Coordinates of C-alpha atoms and ligand atoms in Angstrom, one line a residue:
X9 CA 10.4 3.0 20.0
X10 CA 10.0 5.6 17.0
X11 CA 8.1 8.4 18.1
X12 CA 7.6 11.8 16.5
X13 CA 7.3 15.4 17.8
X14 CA 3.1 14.7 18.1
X15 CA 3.8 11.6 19.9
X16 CA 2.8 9.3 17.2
X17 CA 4.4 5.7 17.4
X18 CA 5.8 3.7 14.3
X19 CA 5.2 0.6 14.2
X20 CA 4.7 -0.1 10.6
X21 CA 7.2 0.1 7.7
X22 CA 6.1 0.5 4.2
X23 CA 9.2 -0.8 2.2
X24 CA 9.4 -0.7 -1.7
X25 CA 11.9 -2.5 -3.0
X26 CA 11.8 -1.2 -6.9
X27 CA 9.8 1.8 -8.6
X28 CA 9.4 -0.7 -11.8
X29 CA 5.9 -1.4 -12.9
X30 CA 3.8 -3.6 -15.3
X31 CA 1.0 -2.0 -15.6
X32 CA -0.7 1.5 -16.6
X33 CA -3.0 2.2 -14.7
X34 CA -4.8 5.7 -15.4
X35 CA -4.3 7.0 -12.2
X36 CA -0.9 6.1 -11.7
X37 CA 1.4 5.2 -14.2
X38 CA -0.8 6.2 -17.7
X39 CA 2.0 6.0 -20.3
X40 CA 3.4 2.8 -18.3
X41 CA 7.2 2.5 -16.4
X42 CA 9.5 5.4 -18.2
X43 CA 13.6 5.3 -17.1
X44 CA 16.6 6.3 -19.1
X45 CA 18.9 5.0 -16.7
X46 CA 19.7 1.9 -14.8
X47 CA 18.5 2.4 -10.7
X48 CA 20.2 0.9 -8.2
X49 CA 17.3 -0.7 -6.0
X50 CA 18.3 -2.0 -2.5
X51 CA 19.9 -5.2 -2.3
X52 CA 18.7 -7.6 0.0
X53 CA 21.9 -7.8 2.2
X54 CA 20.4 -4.2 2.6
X55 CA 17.2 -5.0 2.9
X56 CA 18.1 -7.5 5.9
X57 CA 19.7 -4.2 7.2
X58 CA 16.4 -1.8 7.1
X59 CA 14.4 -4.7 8.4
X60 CA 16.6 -5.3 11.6
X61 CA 17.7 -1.7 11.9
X62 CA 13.6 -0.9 12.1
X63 CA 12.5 -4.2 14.2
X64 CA 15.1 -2.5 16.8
X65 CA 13.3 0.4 16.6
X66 CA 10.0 -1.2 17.6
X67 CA 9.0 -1.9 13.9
X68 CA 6.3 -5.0 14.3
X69 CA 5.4 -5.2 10.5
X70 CA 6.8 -4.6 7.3
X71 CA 4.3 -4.7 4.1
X72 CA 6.8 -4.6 0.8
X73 CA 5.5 -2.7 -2.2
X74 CA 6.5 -1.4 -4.9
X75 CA 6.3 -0.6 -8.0
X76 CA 5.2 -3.9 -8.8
X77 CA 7.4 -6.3 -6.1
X78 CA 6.5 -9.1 -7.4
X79 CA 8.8 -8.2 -10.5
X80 CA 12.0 -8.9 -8.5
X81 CA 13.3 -12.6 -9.1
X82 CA 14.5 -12.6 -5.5
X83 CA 11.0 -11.6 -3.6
X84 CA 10.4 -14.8 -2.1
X85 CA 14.1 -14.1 -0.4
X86 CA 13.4 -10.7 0.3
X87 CA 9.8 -11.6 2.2
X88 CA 11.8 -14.6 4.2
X89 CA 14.6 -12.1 5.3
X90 CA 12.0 -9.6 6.7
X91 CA 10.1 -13.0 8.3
X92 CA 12.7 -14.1 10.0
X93 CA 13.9 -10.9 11.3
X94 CA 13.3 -10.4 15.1
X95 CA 10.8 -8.5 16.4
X96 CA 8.9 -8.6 13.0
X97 CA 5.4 -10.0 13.6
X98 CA 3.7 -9.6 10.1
X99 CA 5.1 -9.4 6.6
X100 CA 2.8 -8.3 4.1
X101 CA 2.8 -7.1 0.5
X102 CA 1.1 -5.0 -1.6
X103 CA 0.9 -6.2 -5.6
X104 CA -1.6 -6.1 -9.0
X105 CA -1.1 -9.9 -8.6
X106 CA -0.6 -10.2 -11.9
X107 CA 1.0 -13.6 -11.6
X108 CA -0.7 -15.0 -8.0
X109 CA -1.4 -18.3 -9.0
X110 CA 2.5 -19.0 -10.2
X111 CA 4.1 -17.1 -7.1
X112 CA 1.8 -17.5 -4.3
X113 CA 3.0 -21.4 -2.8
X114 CA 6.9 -19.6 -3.3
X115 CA 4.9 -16.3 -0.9
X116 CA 3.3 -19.1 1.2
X117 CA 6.8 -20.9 1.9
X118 CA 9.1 -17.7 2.9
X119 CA 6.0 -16.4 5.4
X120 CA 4.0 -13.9 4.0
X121 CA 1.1 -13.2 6.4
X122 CA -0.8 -10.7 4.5
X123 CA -1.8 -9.8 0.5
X124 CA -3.0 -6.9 -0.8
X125 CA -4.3 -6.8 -3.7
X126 CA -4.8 -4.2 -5.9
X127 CA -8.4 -4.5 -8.3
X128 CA -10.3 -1.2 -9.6
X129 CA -13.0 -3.1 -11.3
X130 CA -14.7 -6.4 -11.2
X131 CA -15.7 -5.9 -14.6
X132 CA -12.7 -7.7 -16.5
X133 CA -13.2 -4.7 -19.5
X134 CA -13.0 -2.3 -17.4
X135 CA -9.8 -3.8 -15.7
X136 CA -8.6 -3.6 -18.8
X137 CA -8.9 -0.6 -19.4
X138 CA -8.4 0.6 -16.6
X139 CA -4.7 -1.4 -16.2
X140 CA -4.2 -1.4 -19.7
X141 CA -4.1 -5.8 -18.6
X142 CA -6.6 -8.3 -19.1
X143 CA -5.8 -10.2 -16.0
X144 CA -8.7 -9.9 -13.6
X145 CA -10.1 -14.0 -14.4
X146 CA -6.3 -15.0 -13.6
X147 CA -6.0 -12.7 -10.6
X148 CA -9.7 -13.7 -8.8
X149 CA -8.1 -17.2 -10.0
X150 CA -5.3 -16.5 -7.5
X151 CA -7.4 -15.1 -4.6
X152 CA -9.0 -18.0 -4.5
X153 CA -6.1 -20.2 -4.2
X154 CA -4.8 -17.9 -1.4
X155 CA -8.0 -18.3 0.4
X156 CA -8.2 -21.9 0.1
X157 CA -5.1 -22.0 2.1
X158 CA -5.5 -20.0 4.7
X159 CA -2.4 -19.1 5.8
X160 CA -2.6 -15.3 4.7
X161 CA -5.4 -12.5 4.9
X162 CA -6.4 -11.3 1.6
X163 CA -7.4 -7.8 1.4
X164 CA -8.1 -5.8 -2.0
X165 CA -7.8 -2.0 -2.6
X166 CA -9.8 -0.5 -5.0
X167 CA -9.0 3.1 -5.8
X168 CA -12.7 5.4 -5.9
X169 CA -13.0 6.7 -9.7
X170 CA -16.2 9.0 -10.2
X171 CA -16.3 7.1 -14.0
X172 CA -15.3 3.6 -12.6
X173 CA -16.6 2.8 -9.8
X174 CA -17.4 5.3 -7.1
X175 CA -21.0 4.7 -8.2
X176 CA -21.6 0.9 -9.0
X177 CA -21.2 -0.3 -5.4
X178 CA -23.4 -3.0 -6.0
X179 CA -20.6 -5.5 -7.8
X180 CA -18.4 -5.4 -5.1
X181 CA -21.0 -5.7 -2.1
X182 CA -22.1 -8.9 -3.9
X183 CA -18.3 -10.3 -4.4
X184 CA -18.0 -10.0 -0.7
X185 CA -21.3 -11.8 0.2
X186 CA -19.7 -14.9 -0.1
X187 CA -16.0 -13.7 -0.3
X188 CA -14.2 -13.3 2.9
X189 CA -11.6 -10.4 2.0
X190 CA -11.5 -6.9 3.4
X191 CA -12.3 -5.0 0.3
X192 CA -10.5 -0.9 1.0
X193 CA -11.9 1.7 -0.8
X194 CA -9.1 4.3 -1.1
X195 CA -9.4 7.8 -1.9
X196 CA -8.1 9.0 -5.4
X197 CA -5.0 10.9 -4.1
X198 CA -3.5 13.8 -6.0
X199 CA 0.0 13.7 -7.3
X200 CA 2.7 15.9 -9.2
X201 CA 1.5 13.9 -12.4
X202 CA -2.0 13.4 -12.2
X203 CA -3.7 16.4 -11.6
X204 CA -6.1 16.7 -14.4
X205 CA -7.6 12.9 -14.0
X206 CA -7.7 13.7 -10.0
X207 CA -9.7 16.7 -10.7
X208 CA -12.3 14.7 -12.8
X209 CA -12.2 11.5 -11.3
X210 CA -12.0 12.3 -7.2
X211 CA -14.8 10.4 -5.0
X212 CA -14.6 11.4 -0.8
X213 CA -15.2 7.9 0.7
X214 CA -17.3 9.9 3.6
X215 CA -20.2 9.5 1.0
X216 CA -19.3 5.7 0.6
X217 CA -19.3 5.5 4.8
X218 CA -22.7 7.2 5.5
X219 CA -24.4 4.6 3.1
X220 CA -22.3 1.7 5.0
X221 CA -23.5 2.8 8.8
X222 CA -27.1 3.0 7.1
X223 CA -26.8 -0.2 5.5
X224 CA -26.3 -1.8 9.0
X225 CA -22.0 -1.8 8.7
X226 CA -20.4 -1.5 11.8
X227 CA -17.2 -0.4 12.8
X228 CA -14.3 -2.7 13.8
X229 CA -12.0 -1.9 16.0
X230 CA -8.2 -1.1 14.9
X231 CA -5.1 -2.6 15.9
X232 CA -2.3 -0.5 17.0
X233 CA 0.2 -1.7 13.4
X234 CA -2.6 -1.8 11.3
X235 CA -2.9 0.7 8.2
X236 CA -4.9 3.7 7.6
X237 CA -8.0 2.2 6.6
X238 CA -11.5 2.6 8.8
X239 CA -13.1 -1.1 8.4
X240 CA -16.8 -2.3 8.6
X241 CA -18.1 -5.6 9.0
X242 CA -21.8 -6.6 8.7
X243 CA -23.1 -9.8 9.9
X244 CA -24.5 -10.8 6.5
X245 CA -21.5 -10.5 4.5
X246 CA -18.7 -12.7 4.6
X247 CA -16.0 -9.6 3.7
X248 CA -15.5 -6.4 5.2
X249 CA -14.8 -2.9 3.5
X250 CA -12.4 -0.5 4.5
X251 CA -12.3 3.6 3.7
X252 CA -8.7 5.0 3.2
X253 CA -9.9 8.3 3.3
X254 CA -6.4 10.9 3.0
X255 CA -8.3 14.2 2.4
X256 CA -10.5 13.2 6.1
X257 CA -9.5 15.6 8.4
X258 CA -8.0 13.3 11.5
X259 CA -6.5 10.8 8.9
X260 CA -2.9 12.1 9.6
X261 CA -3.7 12.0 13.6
X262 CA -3.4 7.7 13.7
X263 CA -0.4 8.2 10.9
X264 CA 1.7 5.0 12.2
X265 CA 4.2 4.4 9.2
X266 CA 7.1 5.4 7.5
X267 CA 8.5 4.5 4.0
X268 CA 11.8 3.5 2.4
X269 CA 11.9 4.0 -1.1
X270 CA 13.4 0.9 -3.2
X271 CA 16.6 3.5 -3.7
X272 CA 16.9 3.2 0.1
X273 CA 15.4 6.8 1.2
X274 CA 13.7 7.2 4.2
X275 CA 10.1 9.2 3.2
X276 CA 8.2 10.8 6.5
X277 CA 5.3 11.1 4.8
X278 CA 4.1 9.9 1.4
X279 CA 4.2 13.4 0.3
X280 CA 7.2 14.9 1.5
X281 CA 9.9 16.9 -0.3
X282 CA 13.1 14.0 -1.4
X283 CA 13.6 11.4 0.7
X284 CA 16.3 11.0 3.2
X285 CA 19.4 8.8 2.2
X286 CA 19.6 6.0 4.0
X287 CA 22.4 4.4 1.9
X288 CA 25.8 5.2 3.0
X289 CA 24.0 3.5 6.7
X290 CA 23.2 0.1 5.0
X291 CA 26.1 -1.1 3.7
X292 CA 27.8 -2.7 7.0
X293 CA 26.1 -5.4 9.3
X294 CA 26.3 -3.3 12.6
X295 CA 22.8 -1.2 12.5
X296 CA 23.5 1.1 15.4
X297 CA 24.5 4.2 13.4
X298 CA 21.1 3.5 10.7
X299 CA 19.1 3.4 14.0
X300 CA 20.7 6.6 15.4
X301 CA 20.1 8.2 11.9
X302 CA 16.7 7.3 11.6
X303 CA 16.0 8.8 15.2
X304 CA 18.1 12.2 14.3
X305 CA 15.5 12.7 11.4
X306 CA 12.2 11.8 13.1
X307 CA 12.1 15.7 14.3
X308 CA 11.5 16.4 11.0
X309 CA 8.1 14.6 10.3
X310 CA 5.1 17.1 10.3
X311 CA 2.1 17.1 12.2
X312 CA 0.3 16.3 8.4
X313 CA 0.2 15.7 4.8
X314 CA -0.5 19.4 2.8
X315 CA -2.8 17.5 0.1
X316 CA -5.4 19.9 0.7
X317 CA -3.5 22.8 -0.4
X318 CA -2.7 20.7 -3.5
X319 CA 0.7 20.1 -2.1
X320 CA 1.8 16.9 -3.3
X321 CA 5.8 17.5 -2.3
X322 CA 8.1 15.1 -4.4
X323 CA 5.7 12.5 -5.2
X324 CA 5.1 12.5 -9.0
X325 CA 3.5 9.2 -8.9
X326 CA 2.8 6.6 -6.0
X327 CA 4.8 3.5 -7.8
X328 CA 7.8 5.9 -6.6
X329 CA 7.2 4.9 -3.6
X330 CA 4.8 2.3 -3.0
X331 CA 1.2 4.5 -2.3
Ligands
SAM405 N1 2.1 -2.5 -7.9 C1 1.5 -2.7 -6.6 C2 0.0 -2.6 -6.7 O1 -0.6 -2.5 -7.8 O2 -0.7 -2.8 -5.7 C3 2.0 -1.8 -5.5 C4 2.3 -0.4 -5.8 S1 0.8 0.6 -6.0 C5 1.5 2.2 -6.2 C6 0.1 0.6 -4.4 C7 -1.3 1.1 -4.3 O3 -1.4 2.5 -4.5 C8 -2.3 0.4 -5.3 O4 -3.3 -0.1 -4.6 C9 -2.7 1.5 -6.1 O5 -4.0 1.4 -6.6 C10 -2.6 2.7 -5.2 N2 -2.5 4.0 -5.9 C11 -1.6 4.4 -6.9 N3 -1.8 5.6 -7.2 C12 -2.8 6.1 -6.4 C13 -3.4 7.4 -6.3 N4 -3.1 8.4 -7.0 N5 -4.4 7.5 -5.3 C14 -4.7 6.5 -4.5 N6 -4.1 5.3 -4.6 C15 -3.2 5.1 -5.5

């Protein structure tokens, strides 16, 4: 098992298999995907590699991001590789769902378990705007498909936007009246790029959580791979919400991931200094010497992230690495 010098466990790899995105959004990606230069994103004999290399480790889930992951042609491969790798209980994946409705039944038939979704706004303007996309009919379109067929949980992340959203809670608690999808508030996280709309636009989600609990939201209780959000149910409302909430102070305390980047490094911590290589470890069938590597550099994770001092490491944006 993958354990750290604060005896955290790691049960839960975040794996992004290319930095290439569709969208804009403000936050993340305002002038859209910029590269001069061809990148060399894992293949999936390499992918197979990480996955079993991992699962050996003690590994139980694997949520593939990106970028946008749904741009790969080969992503129904790459979510069937991780499926049928041993030891691996859930595969999930994190996307703007720009295209569900197409590429969900290909999803459905390699495995996936779990869908994130990622939706700032109900209001399809403000999507817009917001994505630079007019999508949000065709993506609701698609979450309702997935949830028709049951096979997968559906759970939405909405970024909290002091102009957006942070403030209109009302849209979203009446989607989710009805709507059975855990619905994560996530806290606006600072990055090497962003600084300026971070300083204007950051929400805590511990404001968002006292007017849950007095709204009659309780707590749920959290599984031991599950991700960093705090969830709420109430017995009125067929959704739950979730808080992602970075800049809380226990948040790196439950810290239960790692991340490989889509140009196979392993990342400690989404915002570390450069990743480690993992490359010259992936490109044979035999994963003892990955697993031994992965071990050796363990030591090196710290106790937390240094966000609060404005320390946002190598991380210029998170569709580097998959947020
Ligand atoms: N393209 C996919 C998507 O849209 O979900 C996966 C990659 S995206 C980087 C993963 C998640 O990170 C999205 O939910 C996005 O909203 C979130 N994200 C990006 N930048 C962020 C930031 N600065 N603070 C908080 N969340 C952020």
């Amino acid at each position: 098992m993958l354990t750290d010098n604060f005896g955290r466990k790691f049960y839960y790899l975040r794996l992004s298999i290319t930095d290439v995105c569709n969208f804009s959004c403000t936050y993340c990606l305002p002038d859209g995907y910029q590269c001069d230069q061809p990148r060399d994103f894992l293949s999936l004999p390499e992918i197979r590699r990480i996955a079993n290399g991992f699962a050996q480790l003690g590994t139980e889930k694997i949520r593939i991001t990106g970028g946008e992951p749904s741009l790969r042609k080969d992503l129904p491969e790459i979510i069937a590789a991780c499926k049928e790798t041993q030891g691996i209980k859930r595969v999930a994946i994190t996307t703007n769902a720009f295209k569900l409705p197409e590429h969900l039944p290909s999803w459905l038939d390699a495995g996936i378990d779990a869908i994130n979704i990622s939706i700032d706004s109900l209001d399809p303007r403000q999507f817009h705007s917001i994505t630079g996309h007019n999508k949000l009919p065709h993506i609701l379109k698609g979450i309702d498909m997935a949830l028709a067929h049951g096979q997968t949980t559906v759970k939405v992340n909405t970024v909290l936007m002091r102009e957006y959203n942070a403030y209109d809670m009302q849209t979203f608690l009446d989607w989710l009246k009805d709507t059975p999808v855990t619905l994560r508030f996530i806290e606006l996280m600072q990055t090497g790029e962003n600084q300026e709309f971070f300083d204007a636009q950051h929400v805590q989600g511990s404001r968002i959580k006292q007017n849950l609990i007095l709204d009659g939201w309780l707590p749920a209780i959290r599984d031991k791979s599950a991700g960093p959000a705090q969830e709420f149910y109430h017995p009125d409302y067929a959704g739950r919400i979730g808080l992602i909430m970075p800049y809380s102070n226990d948040f790196c305390s439950t810290c239960n991931r790692l991340r490989v980047s889509s140009l196979g490094k392993l990342h400690l911590c989404l915002f570390t200094e450069e990743g480690l290589s993992l490359k010259d470890y992936l490109q044979q069938d035999d994963v003892e010497p990955l697993k031994q590597h992965i071990i050796n550099m363990m030591g090196n994770k710290k106790a937390t992230h240094f966000l609060h001092e404005k320390l946002t490491g190598a991380t210029t944006n998170l569709a580097m690495l998959g947020g």
